[in-house]
Coordinates of C-alpha atoms and ligand atoms in Angstrom, one line a residue:
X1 CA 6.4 10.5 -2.0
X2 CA 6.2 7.7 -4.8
X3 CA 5.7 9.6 -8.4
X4 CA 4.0 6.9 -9.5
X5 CA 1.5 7.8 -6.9
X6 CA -0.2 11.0 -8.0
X7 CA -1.9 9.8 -10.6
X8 CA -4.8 6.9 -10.0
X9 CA -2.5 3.7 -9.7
X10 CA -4.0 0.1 -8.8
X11 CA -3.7 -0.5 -5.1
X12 CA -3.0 -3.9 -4.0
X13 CA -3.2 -5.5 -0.7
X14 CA -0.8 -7.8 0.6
X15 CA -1.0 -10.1 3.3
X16 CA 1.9 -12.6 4.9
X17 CA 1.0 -15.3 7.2
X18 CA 2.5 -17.0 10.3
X19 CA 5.7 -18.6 8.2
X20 CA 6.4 -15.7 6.4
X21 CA 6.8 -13.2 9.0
X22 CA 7.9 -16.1 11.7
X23 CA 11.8 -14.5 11.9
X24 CA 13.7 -11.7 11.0
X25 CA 15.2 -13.5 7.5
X26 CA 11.8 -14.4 6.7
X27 CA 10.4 -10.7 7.1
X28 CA 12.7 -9.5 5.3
X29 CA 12.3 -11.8 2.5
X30 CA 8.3 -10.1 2.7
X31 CA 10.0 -6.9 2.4
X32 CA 12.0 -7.1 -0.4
X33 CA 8.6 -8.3 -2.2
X34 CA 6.7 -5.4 -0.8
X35 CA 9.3 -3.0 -2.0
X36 CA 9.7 -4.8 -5.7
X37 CA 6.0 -3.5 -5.6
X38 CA 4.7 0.2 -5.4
X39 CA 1.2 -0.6 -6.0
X40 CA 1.5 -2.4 -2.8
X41 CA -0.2 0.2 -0.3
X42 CA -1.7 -2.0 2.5
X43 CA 0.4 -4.8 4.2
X44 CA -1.6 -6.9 6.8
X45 CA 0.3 -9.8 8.5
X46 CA 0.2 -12.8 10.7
X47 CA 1.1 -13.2 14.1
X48 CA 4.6 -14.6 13.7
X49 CA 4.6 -18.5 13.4
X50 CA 3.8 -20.0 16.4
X51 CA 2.4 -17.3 18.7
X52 CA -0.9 -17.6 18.4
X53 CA -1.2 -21.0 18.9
X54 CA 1.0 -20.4 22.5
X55 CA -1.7 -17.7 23.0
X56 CA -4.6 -20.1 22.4
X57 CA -2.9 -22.3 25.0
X58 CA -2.7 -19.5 27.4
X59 CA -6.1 -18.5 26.5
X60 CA -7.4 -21.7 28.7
X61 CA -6.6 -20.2 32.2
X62 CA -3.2 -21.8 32.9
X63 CA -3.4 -21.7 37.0
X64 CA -0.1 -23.3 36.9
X65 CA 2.5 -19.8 37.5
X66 CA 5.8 -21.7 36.1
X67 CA 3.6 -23.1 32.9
X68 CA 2.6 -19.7 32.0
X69 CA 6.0 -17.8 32.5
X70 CA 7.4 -20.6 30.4
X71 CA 5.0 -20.2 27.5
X72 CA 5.6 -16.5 27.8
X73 CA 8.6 -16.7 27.6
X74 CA 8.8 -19.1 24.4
X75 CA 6.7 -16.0 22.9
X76 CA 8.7 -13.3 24.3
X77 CA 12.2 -15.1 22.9
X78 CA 9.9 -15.2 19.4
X79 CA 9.5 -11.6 19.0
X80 CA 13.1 -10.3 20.7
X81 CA 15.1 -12.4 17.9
X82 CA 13.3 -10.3 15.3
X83 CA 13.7 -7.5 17.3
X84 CA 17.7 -8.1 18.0
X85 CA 18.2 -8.2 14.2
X86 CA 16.6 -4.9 14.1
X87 CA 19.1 -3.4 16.4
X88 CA 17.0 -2.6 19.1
X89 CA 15.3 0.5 18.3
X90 CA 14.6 2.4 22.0
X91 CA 11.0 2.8 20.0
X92 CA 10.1 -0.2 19.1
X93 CA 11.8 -2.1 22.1
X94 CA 9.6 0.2 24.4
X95 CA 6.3 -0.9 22.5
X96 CA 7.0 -4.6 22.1
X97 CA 7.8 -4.7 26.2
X98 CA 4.1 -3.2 26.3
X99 CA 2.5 -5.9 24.3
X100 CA 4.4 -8.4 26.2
X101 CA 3.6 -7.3 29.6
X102 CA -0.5 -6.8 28.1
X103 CA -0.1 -10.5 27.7
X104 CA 1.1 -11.2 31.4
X105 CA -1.5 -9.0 32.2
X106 CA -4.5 -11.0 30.5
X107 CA -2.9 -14.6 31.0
X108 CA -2.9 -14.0 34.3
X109 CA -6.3 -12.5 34.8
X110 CA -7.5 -15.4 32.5
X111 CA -5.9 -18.1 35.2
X112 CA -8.0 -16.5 37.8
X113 CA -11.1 -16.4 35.5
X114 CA -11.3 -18.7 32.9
X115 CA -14.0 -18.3 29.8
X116 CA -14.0 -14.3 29.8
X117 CA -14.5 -14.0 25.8
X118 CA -13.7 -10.8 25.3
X119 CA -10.5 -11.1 28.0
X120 CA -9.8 -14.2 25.6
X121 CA -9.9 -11.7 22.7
X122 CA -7.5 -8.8 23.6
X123 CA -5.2 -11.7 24.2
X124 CA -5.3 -13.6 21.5
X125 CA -4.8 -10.4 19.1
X126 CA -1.6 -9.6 20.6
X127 CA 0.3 -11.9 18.1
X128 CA -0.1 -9.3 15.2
X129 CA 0.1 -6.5 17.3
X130 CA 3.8 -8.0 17.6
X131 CA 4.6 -8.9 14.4
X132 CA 3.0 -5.8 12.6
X133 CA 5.1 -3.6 14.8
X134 CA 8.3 -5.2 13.6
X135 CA 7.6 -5.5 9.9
X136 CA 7.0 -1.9 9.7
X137 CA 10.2 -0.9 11.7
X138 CA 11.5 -3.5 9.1
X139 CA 10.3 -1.5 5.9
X140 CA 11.0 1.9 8.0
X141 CA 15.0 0.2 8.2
X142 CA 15.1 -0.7 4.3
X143 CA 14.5 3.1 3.7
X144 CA 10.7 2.7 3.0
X145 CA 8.1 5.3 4.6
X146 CA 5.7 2.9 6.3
X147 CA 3.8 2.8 9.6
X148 CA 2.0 0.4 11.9
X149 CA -1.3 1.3 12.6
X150 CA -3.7 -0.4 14.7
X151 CA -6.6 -2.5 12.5
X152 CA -8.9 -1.9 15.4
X153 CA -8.9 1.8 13.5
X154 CA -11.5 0.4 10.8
X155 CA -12.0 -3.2 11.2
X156 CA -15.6 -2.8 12.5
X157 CA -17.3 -6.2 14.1
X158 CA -20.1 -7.6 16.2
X159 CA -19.3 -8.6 19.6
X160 CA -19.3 -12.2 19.1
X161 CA -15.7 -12.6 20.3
X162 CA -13.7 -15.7 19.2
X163 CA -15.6 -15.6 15.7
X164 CA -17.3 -12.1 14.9
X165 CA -18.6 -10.7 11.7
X166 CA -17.4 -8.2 10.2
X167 CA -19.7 -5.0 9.7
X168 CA -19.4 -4.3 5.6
X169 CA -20.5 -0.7 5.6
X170 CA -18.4 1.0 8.5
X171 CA -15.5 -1.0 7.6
X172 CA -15.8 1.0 4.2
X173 CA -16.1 4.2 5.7
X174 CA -13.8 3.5 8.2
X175 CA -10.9 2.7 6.2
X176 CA -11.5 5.1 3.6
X177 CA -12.0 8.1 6.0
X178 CA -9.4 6.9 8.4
X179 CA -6.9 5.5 5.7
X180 CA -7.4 6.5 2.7
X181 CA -5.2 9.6 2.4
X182 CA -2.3 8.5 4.6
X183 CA -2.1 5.9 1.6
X184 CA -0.2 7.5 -0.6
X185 CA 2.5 8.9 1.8
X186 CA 3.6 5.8 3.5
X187 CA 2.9 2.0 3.3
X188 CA 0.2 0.5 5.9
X189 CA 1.4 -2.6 8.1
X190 CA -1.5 -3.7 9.9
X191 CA -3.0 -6.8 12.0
X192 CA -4.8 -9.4 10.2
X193 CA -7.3 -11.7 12.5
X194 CA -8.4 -8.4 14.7
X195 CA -10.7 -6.4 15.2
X196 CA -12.8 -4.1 17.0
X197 CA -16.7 -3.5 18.1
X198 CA -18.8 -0.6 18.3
X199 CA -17.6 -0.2 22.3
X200 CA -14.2 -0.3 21.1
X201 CA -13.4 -4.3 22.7
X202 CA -11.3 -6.5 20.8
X203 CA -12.7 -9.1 18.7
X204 CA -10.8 -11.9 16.6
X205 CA -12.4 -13.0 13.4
X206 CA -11.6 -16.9 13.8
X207 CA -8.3 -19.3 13.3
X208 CA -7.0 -18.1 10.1
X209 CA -8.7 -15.3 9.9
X210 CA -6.1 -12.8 8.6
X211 CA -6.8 -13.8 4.9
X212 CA -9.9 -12.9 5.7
X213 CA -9.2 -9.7 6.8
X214 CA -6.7 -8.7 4.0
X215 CA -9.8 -9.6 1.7
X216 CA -12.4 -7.2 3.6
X217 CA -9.4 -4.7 3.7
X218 CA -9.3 -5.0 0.3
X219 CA -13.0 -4.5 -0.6
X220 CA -13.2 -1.6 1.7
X221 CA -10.3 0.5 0.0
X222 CA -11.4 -0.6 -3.9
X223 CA -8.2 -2.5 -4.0
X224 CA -7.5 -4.0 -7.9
X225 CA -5.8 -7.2 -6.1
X226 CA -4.8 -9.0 -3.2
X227 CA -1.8 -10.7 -2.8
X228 CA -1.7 -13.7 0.2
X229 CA 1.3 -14.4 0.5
X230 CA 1.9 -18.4 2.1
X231 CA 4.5 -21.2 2.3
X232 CA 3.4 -22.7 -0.9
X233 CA 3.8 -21.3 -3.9
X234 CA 0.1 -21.2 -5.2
X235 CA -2.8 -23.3 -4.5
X236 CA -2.3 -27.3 -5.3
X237 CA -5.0 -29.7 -6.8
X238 CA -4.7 -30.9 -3.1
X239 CA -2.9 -30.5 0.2
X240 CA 0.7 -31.0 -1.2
X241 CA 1.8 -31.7 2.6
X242 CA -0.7 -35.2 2.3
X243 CA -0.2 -36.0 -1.7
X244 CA 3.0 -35.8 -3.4
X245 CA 1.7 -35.6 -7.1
X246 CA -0.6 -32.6 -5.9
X247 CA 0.5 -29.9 -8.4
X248 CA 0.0 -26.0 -8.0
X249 CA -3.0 -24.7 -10.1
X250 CA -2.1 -21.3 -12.1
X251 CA -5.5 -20.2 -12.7
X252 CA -9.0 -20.7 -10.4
X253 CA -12.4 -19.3 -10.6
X254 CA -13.6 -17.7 -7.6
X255 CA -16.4 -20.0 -7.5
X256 CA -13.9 -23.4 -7.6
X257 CA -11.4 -21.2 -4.9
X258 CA -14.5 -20.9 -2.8
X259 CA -15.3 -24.6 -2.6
X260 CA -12.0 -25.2 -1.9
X261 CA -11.6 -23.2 1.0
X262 CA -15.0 -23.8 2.8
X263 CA -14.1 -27.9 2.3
X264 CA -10.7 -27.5 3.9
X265 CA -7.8 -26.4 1.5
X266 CA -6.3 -24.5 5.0
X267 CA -4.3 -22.1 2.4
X268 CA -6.9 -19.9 2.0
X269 CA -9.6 -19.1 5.1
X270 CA -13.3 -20.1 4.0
X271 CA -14.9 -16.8 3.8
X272 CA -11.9 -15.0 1.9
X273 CA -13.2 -15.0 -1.1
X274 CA -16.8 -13.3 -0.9
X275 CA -15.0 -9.8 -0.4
X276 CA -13.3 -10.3 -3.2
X277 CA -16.2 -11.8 -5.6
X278 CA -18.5 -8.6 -4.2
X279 CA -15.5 -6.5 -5.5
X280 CA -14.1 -8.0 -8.5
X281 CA -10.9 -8.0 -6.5
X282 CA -8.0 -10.9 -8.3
X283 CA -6.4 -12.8 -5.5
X284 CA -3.0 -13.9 -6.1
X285 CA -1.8 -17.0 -4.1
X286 CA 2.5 -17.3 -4.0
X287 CA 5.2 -18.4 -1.8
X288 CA 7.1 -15.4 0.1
X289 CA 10.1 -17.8 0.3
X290 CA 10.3 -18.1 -3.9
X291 CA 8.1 -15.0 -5.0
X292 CA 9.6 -16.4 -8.8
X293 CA 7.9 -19.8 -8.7
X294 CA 4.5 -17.7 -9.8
X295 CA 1.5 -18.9 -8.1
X296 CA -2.4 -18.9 -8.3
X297 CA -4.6 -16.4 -9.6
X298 CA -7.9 -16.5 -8.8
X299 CA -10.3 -14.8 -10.9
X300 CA -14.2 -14.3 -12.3
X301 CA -13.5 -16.3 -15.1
X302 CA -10.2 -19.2 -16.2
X303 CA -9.3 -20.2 -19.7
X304 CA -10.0 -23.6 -18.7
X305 CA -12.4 -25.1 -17.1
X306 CA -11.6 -29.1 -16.2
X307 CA -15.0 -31.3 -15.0
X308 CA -11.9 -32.2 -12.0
X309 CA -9.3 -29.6 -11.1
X310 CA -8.8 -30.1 -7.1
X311 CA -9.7 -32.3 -3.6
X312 CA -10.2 -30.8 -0.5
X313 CA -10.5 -32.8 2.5
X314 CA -11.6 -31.6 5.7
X315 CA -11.1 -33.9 9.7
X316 CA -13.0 -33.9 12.8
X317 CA -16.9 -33.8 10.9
X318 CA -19.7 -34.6 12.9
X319 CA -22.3 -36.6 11.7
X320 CA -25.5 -35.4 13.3
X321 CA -28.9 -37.3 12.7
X322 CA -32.3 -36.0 13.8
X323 CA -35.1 -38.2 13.7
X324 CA -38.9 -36.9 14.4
X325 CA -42.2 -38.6 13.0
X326 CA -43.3 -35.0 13.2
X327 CA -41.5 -35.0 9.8
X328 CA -44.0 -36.9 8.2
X329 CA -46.0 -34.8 5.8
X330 CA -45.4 -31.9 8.5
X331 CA -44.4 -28.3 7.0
X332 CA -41.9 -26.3 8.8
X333 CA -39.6 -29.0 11.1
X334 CA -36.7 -28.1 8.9
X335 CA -37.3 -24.2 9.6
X336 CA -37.5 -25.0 13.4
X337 CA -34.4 -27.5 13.2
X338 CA -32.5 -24.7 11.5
X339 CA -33.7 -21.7 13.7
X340 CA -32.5 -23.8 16.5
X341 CA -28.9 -24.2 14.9
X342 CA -29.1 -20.4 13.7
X343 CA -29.7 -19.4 17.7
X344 CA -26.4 -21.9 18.4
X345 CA -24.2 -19.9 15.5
X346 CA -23.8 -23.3 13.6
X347 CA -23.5 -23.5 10.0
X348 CA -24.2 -26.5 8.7
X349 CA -22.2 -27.5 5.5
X350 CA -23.3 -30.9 4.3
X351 CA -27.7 -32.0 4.4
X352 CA -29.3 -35.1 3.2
X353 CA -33.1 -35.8 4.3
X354 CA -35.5 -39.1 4.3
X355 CA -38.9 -39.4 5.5
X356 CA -38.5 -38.9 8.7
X357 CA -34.9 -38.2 9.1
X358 CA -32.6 -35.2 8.6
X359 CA -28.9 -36.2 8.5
X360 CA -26.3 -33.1 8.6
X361 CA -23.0 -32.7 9.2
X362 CA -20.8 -30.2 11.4
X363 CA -17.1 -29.3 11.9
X364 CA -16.7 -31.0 15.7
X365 CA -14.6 -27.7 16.3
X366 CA -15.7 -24.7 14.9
X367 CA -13.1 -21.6 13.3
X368 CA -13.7 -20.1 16.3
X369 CA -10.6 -18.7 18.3
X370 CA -9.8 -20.2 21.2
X371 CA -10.9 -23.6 19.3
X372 CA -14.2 -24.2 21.2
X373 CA -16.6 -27.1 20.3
X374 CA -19.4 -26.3 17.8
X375 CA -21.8 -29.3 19.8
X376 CA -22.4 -27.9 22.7
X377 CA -24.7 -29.6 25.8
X378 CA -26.9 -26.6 25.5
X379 CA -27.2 -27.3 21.4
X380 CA -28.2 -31.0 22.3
X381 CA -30.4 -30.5 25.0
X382 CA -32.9 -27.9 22.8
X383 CA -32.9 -30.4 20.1
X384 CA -33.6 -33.1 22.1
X385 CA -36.8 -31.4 23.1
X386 CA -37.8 -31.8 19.6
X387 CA -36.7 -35.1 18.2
X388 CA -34.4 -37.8 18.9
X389 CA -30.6 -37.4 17.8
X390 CA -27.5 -39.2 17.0
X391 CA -23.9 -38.1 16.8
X392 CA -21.3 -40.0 15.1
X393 CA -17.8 -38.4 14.9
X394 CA -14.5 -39.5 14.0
X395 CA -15.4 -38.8 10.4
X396 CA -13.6 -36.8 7.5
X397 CA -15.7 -34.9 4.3
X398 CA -14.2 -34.8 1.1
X399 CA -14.8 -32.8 -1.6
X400 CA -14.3 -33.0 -5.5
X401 CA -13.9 -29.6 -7.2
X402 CA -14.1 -28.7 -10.9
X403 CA -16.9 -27.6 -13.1
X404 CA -20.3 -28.8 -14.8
X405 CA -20.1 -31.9 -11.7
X406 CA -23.8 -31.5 -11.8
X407 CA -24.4 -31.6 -15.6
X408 CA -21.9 -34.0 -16.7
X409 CA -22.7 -37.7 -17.3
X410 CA -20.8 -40.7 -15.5
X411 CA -19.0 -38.5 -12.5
X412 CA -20.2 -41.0 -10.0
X413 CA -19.0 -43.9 -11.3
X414 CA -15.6 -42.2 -11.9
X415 CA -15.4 -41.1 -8.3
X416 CA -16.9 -44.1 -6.3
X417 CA -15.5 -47.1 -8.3
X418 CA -11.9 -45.7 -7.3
X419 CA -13.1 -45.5 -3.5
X420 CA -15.3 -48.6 -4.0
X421 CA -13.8 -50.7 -1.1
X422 CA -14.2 -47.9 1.4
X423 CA -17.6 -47.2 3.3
X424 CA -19.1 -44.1 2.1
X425 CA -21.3 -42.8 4.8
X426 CA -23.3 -39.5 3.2
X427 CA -23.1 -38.2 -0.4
X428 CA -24.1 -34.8 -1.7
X429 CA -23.7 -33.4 -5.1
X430 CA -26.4 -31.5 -6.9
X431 CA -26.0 -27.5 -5.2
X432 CA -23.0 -26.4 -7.5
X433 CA -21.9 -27.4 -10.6
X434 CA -18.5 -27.0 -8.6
X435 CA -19.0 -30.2 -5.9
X436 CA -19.1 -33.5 -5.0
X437 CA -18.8 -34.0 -1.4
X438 CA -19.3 -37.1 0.6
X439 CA -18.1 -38.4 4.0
X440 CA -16.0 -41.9 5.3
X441 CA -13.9 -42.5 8.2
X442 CA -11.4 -40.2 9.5
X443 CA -8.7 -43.0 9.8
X444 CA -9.3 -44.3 6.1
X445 CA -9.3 -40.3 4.3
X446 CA -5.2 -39.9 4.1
X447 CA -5.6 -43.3 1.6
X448 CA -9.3 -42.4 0.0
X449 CA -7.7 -38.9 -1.1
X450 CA -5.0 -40.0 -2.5
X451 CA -6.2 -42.9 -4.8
X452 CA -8.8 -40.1 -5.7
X453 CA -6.2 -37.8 -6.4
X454 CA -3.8 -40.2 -8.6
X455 CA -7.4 -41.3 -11.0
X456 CA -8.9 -38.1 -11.3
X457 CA -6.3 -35.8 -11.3
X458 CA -2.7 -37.2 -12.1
X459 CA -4.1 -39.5 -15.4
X460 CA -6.0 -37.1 -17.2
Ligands
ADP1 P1 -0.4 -19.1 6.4 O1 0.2 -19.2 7.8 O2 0.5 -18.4 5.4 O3 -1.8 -18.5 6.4 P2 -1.5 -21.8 6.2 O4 -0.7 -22.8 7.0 O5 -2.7 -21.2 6.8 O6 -0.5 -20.6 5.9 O7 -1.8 -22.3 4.8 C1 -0.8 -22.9 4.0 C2 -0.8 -24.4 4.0 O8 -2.1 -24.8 3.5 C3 0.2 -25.1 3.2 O9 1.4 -25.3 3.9 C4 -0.5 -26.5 2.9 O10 -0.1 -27.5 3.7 C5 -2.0 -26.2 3.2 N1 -2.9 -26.6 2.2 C6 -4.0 -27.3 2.3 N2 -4.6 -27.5 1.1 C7 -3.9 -26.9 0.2 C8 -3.9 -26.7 -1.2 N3 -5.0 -27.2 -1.9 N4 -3.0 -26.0 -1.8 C9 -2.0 -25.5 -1.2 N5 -1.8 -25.6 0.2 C10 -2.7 -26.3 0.8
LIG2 N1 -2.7 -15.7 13.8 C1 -4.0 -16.2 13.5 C2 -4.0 -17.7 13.6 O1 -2.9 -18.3 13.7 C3 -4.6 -15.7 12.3 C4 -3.9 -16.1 11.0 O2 -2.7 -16.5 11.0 O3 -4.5 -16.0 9.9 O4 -5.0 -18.3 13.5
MG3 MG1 -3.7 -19.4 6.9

């Protein structure tokens, strides 16, 4: 057992994405950070690279037999590479060839019978049952007492498969009663993305969702941090894949973190950081490639505090305007309108109203799963019934993040006269001292952000 161990040390929760655990070099690059780490109890990973996105396809009922062998296949030669550098442990060889053949199983059941959510489910959240089982072999090979357990254990949901919530206060005692002690004996690999209902079916928490899960993990066990572990080496004033001058940021309040993830900086999965607000839990954002390039930490509080720090930028909105002359000096059309999205399991992100007009915007896709539209026919139909509505797509949302937006004078002119020869379509600002958002063509954002990005953010 790790001496350190006996007394009360920190615990920290460490989670590695699709990239980092997508081959055997790159695991073991994951391990030699877990092991540089005692304090690093809990590991939660990714499918490896690539998988789930084959299982999403696969997901869709492919009737064609050849087409589905062949994706299989691209999965199954995935996971054997990693498994091949191990040295094919009888063990581990016997477990992965059950996980594979549970995915011919469900594929082909889903070809038969398309759109069986939770059939779509226990597919989909065989990616980390994969790649958990080799990273712990991995550790187990590098002389480190660790063990894969299933997430399915604690990770308490609804049943609303392809995107469920998560439920707070049996995840707690879950992981503490079922987890907690085993702690200190070995490390914990585990699946990010899954998890389980009250009946025991699979659920999935959304695309991207293992962030998420390593930050509920991490409020359920008390954990002093959490580690997310990417392909970039911290979070960036902006996509660093769309602007070349975006540069990382060492230090972020959780509130500025936040913004950035719900408005589309992909590194970090929207609702990641409300587990670790409600627990005072640091998250630290690196590269599991260059651990020694330092990254992000995200905290209550940052030395500095810029009016701009970052841009987030977020495709494939939905502009969706509801007109009704019931509006007019009526109380309560907004309640209705909004009951009526509730009962649909839409959040809206972006609202602006007139007199007799409510314009909002939506993700055309939603972070569910299997990558289902938000908009359905049934959506439209019910609103119909109530006023008359108009859908524009094609659009992109951008948002400016920093601090004191709302309270400081001339930010307006400094955003808008940079953009000034682009159509702006909607504009909100006013909510959060952390935001201003607005909306313009998707095929004009790549140039919008980036002007935006060189003013505000590279000429300071
Ligand atoms: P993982 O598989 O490790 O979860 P993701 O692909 O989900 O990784 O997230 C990492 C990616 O997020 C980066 O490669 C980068 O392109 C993208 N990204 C978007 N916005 C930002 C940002 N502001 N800072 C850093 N990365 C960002
Ligand atoms: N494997 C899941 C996905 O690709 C979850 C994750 O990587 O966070 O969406
Ligand atoms: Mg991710």
């Amino acid at each position: 057992m790790n001496t350190q161990l006996s007394s009360p040390v920190s615990l920290t929760v460490a989670k590695f994405g699709g990239t980092s655990v997508a081959d055997y070099l790159a695991m073991d690059r994951c391990a030699d950070i877990v092991l540089a780490d005692p304090s690093v109890r809990i590991v939660v990973v990714s499918a490896s690279s690539g998988v789930t996105n084959l299982l999403v396809s696969l997901s869709s009922g492919i009737s064609d037999g050849a087409k589905r062998l062949e994706l299989l296949g691209q999965i199954a030669e995935i996971q054997y590479q990693i498994l091949d550098a191990l040295g094919r442990p009888a063990e581990v060889a016997a477990a992965l060839d059950l996980l594979l053949t549970e995915m011919d199983k469900h594929s082909a059941q889903l070809a038969q019978q398309p759109q069986d959510p939770r059939r779509v489910d226990a597919l989909l959240a065989l990616g980390e049952q994969c790649s958990s089982l080799l990273f712990a072999e991995l550790l187990r090979q590098r002389g480190e007492p660790a063990r894969s357990r299933d997430v399915r254990e604690v990770m308490r949901t609804d049943s609303h498969h392809g995107r469920a919530e998560p439920q707070l206060q049996e995840l707690a005692q879950l992981a503490k009663g079922c987890w907690g002690a085993a702690l200190e004996a070995e490390r914990i690999v585990t699946q990010g993305f899954i998890g389980a209902d009250s009946e025991g079916h699979t659920t999935t928490l959304g695309r991207g969702g293992s962030d998420f899960s390593a930050a509920l993990l991490a409020e359920a066990l008390g954990a002093d941090s959490l580690a997310i572990w990417t392909d970039v080496d911290g979070i960036y004033s902006c996509d660093p894949r769309l602007v070349t001058g975006a540069r990382p940021i060492p230090e972020l309040s959780f509130d500025e973190a936040a913004e950035m993830a719900t408005f589309g900086a992909k590194v970090l999965h929207p609702a990641t950081i409300l587990p670790a607000v409600r627990s005072g839990c640091a998250v630290f954002v690196g590269c599991s490639r260059a651990p020694e390039m330092g990254g992000t930490w995200i905290r209550n509080r940052t030395e500095l505090t810029p009016v701009f720090r970052a841009l987030s930028l977020r495709r494939n909105q939905t502009l969706m305007t509801v007109h009704s002359l019931n509006m007019l000096h009526a109380q309560g059309f907004l309640a209705e309108l909004f009951a009526i999205l509730a009962r649909h399991r839409i959040s809206v992100d972006l609202i602006t109203t007139s007199e007799v007009s409510v314009a909002l915007t939506l993700d055309s896709t939603g972070s569910d799963s299997g990558g289902r539209e938000l908009l359905t026919p049934a959506l439209l139909e019910e609103l119909g019934q109530m006023c008359r509505v108009e859908v524009e797509s094609g659009l992109a949302l951008v948002a400016v993040i920093g601090n004191r937006i709302a309270n400081t004078a001339g930010i307006g002119k400094r955003v808008f006269e940079v953009i000034e020869q682009h159509n702006v379509r909607m504009i909100c600002q006013g909510a959060s001292p952390h935001n201003l958002c607005f909306l313009v063509d998707g095929q004009e954002v790549d140039g919008v952000v980036r002007q935006l990005h060189n003013r505000l953010l590279e000429t300071q």
